Coordinates of N, CA and C in Angstrom, one line a residue:
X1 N 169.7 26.2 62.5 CA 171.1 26.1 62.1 C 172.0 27.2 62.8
X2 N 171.6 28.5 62.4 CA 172.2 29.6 63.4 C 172.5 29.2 64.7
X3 N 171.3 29.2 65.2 CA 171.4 28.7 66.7 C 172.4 27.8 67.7
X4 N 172.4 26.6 66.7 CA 173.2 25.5 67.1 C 174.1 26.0 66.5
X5 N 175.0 27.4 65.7 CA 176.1 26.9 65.3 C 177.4 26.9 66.1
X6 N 177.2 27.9 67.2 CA 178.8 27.8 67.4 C 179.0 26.4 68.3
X7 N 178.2 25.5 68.8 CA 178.8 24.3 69.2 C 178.9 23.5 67.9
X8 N 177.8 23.0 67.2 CA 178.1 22.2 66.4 C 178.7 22.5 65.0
X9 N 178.5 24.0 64.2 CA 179.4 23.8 62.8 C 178.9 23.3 61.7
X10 N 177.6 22.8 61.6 CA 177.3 21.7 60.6 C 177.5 22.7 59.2
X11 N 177.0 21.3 58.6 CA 177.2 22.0 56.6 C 175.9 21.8 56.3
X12 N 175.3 22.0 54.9 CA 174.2 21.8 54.7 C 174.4 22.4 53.1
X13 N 173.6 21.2 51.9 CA 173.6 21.1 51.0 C 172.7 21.7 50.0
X14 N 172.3 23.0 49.5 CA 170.7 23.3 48.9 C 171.2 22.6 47.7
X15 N 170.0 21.8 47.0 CA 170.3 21.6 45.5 C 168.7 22.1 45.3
X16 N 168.1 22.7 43.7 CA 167.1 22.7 43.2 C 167.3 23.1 42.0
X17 N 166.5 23.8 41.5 CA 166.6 24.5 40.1 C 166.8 25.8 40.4
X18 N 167.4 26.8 39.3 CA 167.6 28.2 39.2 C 166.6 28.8 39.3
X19 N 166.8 29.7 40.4 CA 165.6 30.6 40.8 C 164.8 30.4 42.1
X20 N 165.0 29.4 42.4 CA 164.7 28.6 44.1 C 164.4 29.3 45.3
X21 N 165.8 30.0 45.3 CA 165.6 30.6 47.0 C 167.2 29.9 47.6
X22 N 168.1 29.5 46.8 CA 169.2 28.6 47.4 C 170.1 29.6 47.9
X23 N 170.2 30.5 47.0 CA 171.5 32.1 47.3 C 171.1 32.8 48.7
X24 N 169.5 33.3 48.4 CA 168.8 33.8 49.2 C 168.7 33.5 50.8
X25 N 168.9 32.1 50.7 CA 168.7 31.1 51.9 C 170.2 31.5 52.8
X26 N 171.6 30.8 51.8 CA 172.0 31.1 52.7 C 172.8 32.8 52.4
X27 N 172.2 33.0 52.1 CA 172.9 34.9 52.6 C 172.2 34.9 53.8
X28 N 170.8 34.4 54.4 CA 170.2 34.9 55.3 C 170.9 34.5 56.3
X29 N 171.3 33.3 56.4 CA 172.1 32.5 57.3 C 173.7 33.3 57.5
X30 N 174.6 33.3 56.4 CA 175.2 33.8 56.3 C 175.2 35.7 57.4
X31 N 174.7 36.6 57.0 CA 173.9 37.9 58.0 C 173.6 37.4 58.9
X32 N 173.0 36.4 59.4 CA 172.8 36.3 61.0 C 173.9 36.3 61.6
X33 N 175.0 35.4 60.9 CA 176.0 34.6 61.7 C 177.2 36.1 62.1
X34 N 176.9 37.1 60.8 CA 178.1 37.6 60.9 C 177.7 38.8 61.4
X35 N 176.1 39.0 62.2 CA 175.9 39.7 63.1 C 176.1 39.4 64.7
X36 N 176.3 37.8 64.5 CA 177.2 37.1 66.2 C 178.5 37.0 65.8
X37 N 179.4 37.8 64.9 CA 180.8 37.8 65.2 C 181.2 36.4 65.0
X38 N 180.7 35.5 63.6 CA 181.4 34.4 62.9 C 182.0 35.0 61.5
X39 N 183.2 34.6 61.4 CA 183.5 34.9 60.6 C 183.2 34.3 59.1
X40 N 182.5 34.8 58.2 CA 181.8 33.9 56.7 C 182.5 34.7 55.4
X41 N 183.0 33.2 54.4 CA 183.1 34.0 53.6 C 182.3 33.1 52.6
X42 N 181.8 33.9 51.5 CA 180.7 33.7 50.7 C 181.8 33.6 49.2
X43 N 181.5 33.1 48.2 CA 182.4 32.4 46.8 C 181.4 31.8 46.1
X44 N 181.3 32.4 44.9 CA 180.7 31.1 43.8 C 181.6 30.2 43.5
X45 N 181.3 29.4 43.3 CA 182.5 28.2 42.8 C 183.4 28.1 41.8
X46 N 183.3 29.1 40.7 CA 184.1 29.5 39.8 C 185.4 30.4 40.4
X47 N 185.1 31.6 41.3 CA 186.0 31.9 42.4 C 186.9 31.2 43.0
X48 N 186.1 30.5 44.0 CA 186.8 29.4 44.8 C 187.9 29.2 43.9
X49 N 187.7 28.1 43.3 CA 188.7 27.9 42.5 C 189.7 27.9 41.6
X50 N 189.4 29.5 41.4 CA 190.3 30.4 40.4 C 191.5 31.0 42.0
X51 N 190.7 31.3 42.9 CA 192.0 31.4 44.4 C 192.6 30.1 44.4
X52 N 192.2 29.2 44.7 CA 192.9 27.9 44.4 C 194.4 27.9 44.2
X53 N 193.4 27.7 42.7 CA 194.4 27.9 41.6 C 195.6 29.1 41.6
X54 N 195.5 29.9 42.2 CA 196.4 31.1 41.8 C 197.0 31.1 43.1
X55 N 196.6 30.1 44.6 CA 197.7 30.3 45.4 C 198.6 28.6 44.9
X56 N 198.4 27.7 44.4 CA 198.9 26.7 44.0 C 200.0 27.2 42.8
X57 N 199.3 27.6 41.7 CA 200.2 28.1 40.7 C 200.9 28.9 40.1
X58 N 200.6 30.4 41.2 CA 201.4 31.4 41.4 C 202.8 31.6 41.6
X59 N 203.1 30.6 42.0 CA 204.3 30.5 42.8 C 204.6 30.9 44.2
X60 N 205.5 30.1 45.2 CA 205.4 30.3 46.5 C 205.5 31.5 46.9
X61 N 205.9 32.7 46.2 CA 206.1 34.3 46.9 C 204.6 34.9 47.0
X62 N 204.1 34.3 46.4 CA 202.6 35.2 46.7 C 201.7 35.3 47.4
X63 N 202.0 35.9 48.8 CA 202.1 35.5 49.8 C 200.0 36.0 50.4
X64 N 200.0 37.1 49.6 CA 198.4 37.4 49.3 C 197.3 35.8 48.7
X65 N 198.1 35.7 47.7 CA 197.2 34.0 47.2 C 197.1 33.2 48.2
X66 N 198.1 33.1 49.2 CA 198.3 31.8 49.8 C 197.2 32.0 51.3
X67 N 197.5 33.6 52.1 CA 196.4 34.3 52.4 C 195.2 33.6 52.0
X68 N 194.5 34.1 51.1 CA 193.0 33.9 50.5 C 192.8 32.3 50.3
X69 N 193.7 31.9 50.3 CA 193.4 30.3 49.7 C 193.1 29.6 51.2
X70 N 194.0 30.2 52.3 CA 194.0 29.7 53.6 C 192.7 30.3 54.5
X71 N 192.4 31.4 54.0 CA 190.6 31.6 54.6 C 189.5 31.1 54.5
X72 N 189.9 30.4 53.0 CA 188.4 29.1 52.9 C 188.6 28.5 53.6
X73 N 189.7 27.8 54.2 CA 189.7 26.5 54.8 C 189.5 27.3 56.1
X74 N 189.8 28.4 56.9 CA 189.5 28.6 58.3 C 188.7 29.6 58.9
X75 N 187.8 29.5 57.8 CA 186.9 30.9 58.5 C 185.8 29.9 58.9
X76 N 185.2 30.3 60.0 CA 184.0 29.8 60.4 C 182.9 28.9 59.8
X77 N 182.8 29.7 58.2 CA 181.4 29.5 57.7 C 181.7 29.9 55.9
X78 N 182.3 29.2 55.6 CA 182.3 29.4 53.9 C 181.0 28.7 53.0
X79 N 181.1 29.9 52.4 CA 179.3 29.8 51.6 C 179.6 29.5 49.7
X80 N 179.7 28.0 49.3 CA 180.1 27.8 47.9 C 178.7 27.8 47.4
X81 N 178.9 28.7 46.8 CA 177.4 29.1 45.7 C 177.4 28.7 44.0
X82 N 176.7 28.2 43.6 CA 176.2 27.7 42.3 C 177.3 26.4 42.0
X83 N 177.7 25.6 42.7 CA 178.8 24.4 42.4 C 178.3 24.0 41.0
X84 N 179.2 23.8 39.8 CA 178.6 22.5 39.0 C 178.5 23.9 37.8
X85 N 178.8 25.0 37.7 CA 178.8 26.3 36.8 C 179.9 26.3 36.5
X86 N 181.0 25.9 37.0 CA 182.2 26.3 36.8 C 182.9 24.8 35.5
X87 N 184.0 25.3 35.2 CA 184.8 24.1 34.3 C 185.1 23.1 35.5
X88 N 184.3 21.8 34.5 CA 184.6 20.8 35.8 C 185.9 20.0 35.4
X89 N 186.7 19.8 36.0 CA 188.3 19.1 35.2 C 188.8 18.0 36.6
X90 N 190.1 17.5 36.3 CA 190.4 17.1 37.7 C 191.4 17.9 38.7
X91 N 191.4 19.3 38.3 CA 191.8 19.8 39.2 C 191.2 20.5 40.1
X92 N 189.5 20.7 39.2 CA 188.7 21.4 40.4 C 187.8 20.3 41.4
X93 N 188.0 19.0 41.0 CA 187.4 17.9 41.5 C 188.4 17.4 42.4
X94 N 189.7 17.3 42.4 CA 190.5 17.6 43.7 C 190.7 18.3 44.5
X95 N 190.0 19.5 44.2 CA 190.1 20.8 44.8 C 189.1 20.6 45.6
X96 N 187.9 20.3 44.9 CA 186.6 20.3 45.8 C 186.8 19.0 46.8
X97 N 187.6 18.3 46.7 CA 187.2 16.8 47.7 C 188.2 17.4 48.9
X98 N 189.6 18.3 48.6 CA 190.4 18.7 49.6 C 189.6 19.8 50.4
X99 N 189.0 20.7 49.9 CA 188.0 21.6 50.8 C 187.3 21.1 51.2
X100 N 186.3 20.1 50.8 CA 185.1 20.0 52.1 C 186.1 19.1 52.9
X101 N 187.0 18.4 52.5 CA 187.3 17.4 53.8 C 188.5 17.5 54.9
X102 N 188.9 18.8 54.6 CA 190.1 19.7 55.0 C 188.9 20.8 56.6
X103 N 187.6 20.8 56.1 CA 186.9 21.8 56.9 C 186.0 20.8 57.7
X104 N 185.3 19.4 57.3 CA 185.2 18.6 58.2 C 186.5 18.5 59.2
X105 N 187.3 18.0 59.4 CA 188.4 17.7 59.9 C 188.9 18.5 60.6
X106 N 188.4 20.3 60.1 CA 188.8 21.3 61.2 C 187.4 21.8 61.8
X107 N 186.3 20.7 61.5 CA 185.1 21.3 62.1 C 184.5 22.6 62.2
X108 N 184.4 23.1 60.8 CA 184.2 24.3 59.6 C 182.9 24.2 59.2
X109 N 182.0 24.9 59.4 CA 180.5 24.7 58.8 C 181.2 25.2 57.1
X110 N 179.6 24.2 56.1 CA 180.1 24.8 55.0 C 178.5 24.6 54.3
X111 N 178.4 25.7 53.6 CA 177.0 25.6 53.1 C 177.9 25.5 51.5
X112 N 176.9 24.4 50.6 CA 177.1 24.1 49.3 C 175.9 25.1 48.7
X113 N 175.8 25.4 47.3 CA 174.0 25.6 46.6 C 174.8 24.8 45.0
X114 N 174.1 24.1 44.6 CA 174.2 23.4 43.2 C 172.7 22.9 42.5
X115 N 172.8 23.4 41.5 CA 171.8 23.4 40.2 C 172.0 21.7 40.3
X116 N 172.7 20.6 40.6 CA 173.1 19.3 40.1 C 172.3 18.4 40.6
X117 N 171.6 17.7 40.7 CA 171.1 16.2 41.6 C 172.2 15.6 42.4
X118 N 172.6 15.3 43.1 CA 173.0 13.7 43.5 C 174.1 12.9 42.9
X119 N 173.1 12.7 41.8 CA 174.1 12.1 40.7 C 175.0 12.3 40.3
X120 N 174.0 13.7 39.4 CA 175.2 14.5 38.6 C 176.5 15.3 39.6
X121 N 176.6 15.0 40.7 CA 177.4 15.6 41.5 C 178.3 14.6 41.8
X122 N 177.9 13.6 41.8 CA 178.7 12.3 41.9 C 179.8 11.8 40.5
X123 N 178.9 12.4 39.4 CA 179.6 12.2 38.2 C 180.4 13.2 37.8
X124 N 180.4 14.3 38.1 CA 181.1 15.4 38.0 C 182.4 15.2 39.1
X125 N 182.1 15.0 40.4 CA 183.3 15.5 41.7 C 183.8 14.2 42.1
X126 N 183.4 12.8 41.5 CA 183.7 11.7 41.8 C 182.7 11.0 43.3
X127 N 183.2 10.3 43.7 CA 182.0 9.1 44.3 C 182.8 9.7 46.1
X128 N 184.2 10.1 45.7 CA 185.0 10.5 47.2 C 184.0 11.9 47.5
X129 N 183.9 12.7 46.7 CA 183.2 14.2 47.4 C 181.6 14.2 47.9
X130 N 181.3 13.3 47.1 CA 179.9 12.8 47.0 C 179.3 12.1 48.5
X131 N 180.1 10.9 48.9 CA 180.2 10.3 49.7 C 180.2 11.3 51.4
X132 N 181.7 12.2 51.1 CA 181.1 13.0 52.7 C 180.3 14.0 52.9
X133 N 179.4 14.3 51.4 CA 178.4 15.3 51.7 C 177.8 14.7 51.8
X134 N 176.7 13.0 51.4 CA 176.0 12.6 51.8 C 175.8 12.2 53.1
X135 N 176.9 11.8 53.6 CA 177.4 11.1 55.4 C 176.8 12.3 56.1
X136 N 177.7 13.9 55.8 CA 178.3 14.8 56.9 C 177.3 15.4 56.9
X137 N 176.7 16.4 55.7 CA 175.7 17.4 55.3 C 174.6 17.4 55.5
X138 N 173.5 17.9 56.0 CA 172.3 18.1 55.5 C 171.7 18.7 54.3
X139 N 171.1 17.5 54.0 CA 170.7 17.9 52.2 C 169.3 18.8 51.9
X140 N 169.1 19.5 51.5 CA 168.0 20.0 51.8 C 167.8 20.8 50.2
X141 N 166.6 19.7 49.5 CA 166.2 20.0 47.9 C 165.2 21.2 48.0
X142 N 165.1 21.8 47.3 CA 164.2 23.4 47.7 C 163.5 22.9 46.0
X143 N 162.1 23.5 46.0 CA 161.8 22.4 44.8 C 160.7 24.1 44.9
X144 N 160.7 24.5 43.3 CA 159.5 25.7 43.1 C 159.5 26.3 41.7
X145 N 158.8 27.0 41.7 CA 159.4 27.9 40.5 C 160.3 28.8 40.6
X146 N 160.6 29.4 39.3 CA 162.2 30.5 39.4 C 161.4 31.9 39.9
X147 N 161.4 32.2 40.9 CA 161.2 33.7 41.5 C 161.2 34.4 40.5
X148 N 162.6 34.3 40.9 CA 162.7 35.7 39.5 C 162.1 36.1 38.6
X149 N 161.5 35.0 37.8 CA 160.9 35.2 36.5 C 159.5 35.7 36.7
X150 N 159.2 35.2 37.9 CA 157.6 35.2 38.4 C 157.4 36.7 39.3
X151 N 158.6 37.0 39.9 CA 158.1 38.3 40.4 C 158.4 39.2 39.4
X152 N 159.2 39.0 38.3 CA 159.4 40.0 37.2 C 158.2 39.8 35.9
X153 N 157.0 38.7 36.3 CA 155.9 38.4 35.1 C 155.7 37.8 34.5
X154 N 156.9 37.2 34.3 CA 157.4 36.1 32.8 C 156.7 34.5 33.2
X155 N 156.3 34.5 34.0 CA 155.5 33.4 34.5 C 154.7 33.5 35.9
X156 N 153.9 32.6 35.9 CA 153.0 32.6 36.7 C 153.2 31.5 38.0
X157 N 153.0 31.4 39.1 CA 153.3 30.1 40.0 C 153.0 29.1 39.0
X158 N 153.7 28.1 39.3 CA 152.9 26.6 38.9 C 153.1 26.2 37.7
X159 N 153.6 27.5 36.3 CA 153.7 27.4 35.4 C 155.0 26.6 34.8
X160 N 155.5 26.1 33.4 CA 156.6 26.0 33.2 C 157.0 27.4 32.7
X161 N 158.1 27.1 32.5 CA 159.2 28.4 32.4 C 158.7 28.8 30.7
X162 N 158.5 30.0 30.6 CA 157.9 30.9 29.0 C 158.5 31.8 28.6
X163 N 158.9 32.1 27.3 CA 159.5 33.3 27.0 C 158.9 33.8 26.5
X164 N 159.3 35.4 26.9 CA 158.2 36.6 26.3 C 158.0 37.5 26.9
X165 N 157.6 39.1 26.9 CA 157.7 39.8 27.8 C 156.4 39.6 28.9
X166 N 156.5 40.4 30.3 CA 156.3 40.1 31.3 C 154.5 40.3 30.6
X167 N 153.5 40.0 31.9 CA 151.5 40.4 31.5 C 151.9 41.8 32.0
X168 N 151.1 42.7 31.5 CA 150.7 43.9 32.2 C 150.2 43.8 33.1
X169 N 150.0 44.4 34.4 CA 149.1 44.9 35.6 C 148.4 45.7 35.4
X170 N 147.3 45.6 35.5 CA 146.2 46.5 35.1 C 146.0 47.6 36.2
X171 N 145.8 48.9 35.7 CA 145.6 50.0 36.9 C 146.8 50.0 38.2
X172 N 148.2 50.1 37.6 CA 149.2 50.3 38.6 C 149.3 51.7 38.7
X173 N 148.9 52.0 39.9 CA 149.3 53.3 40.0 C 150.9 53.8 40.6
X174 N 151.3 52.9 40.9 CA 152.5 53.2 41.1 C 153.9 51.8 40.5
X175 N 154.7 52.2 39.7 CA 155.7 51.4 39.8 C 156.4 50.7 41.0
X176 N 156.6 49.7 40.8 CA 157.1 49.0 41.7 C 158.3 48.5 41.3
X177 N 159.6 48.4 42.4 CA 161.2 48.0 42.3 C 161.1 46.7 41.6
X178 N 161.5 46.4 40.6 CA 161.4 44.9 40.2 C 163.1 44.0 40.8
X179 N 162.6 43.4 42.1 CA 163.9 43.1 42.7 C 162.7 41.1 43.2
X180 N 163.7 40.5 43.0 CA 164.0 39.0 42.7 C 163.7 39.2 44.1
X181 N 163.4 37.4 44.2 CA 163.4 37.1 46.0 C 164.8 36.7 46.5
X182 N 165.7 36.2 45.6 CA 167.3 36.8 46.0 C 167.4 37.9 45.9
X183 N 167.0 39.1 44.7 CA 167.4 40.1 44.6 C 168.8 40.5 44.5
X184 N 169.7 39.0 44.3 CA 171.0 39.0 44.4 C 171.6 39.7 46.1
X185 N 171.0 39.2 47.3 CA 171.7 39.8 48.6 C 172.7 39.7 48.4
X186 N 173.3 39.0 48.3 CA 175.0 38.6 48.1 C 175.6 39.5 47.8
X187 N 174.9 40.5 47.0 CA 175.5 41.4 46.0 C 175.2 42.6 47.7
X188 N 174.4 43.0 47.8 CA 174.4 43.8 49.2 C 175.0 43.6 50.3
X189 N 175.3 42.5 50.5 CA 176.3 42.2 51.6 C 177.3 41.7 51.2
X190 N 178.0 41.6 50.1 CA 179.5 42.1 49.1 C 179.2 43.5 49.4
X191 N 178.5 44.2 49.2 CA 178.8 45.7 49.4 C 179.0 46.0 50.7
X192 N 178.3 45.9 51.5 CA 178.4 46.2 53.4 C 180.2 45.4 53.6
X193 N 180.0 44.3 53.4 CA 181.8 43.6 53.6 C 182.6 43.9 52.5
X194 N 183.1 44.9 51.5 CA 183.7 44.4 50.4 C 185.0 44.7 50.9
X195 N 185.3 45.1 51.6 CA 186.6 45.4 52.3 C 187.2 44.1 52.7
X196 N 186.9 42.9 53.2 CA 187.4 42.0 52.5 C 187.8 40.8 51.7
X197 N 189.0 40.6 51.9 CA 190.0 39.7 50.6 C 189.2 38.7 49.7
X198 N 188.3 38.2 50.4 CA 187.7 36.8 49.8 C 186.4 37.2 49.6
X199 N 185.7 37.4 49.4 CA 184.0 37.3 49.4 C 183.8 38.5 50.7
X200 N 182.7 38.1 51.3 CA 182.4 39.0 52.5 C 182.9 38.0 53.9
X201 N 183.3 38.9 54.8 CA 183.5 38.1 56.0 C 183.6 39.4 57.0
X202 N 183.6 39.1 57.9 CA 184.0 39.8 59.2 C 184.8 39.0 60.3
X203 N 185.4 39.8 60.8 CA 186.6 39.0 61.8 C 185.8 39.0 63.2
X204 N 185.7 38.0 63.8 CA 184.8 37.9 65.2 C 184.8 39.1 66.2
X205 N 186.7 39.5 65.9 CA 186.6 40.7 66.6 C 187.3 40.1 68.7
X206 N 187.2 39.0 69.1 CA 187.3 38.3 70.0 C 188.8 38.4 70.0
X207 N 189.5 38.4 72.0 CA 190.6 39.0 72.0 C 190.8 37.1 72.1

């Protein structure tokens, strides 16, 4: 995907369950890109939205909202993280049919991650949003257990999900960092970019 991106731009869809590898996935992608000088901005979907909303309803002087609202649609590489968490209404389901098809149309890579199936994305964002992720996107279901739980103990591969504190390790002689296989990067690279407006991005830098 890196590779091919600056001719072709594609999008690509993670759906699975919480704890997957979906965030993780594309921050990696995300860091590559914005070590070749693409510009990425990264948003959970609750975000997204709330910018949206606040360059639409703000009123025309707010010239910062209008800013932010106009970088999803033209940065390189916008990264919508956990779709289908946020209040679903019809203003965020117009919202979402006008961004992805506003970034097709300007030939905008766009990475989706949603907890939702198919379906439930179709019944949530209507049959229009549904329709050109399935056409445009590469879908790609990431199917496992929750990391997290399993590198912090609380389960085992293979297992279902259990509550309860983590097994002991027998004879650790040393503590070990208890960091997830996302380990929340996003959150690290929000720190390295937080400088700016939107999520993380970097400017190409290109005269």
């Amino acid at each position: 995907y890196v590779e091919k991106f600056k001719n072709e731009k594609g999008s690509i869809l993670f759906t699975g369950n919480t704890g997957c590898g979906k965030t993780f996935l594309s921050n990696c992608i995300a860091r590559e890109l914005i070590r070749r000088y693409f510009s990425v901005v990264y948003l959970t979907a609750t975000d997204m939205f709330d910018i949206l909303a606040g360059s639409r309803f703000n009123g025309g002087d707010d010239d910062e909202a209008k800013d932010r609202a106009s970088y999803i649609l033209d940065c390189d590489l916008l990264i919508i993280d956990d779709l289908g968490t946020e209040l679903i209404n019809t203003f965020t389901a117009s919202q979402m049919f006008y961004c992805v098809n506003e970034r097709l149309n300007r030939n905008k890579g766009t990475i989706i991650s949603t907890n939702l199936t198919l379906g439930e994305l179709q019944d949530a964002f209507t049959e229009r949003v549904t329709s050109r992720i399935m056409s445009r996107y590469k879908i790609i279901p990431l199917i496992g257990d929750d990391l997290r739980l399993v590198r912090r103990g609380f389960m085992r591969r293979g297992e279902k999900k259990r509550v309860g504190r983590p097994e002991k390790k027998e004879k650790s002689c040393r503590r070990q960092p208890e960091i997830g296989l996302t380990g929340r990067v996003d959150g690290a690279i929000n720190e390295m970019y937080r400088e700016c407006p939107v999520g993380f991005c970097r400017e190409s830098g290109r005269k």
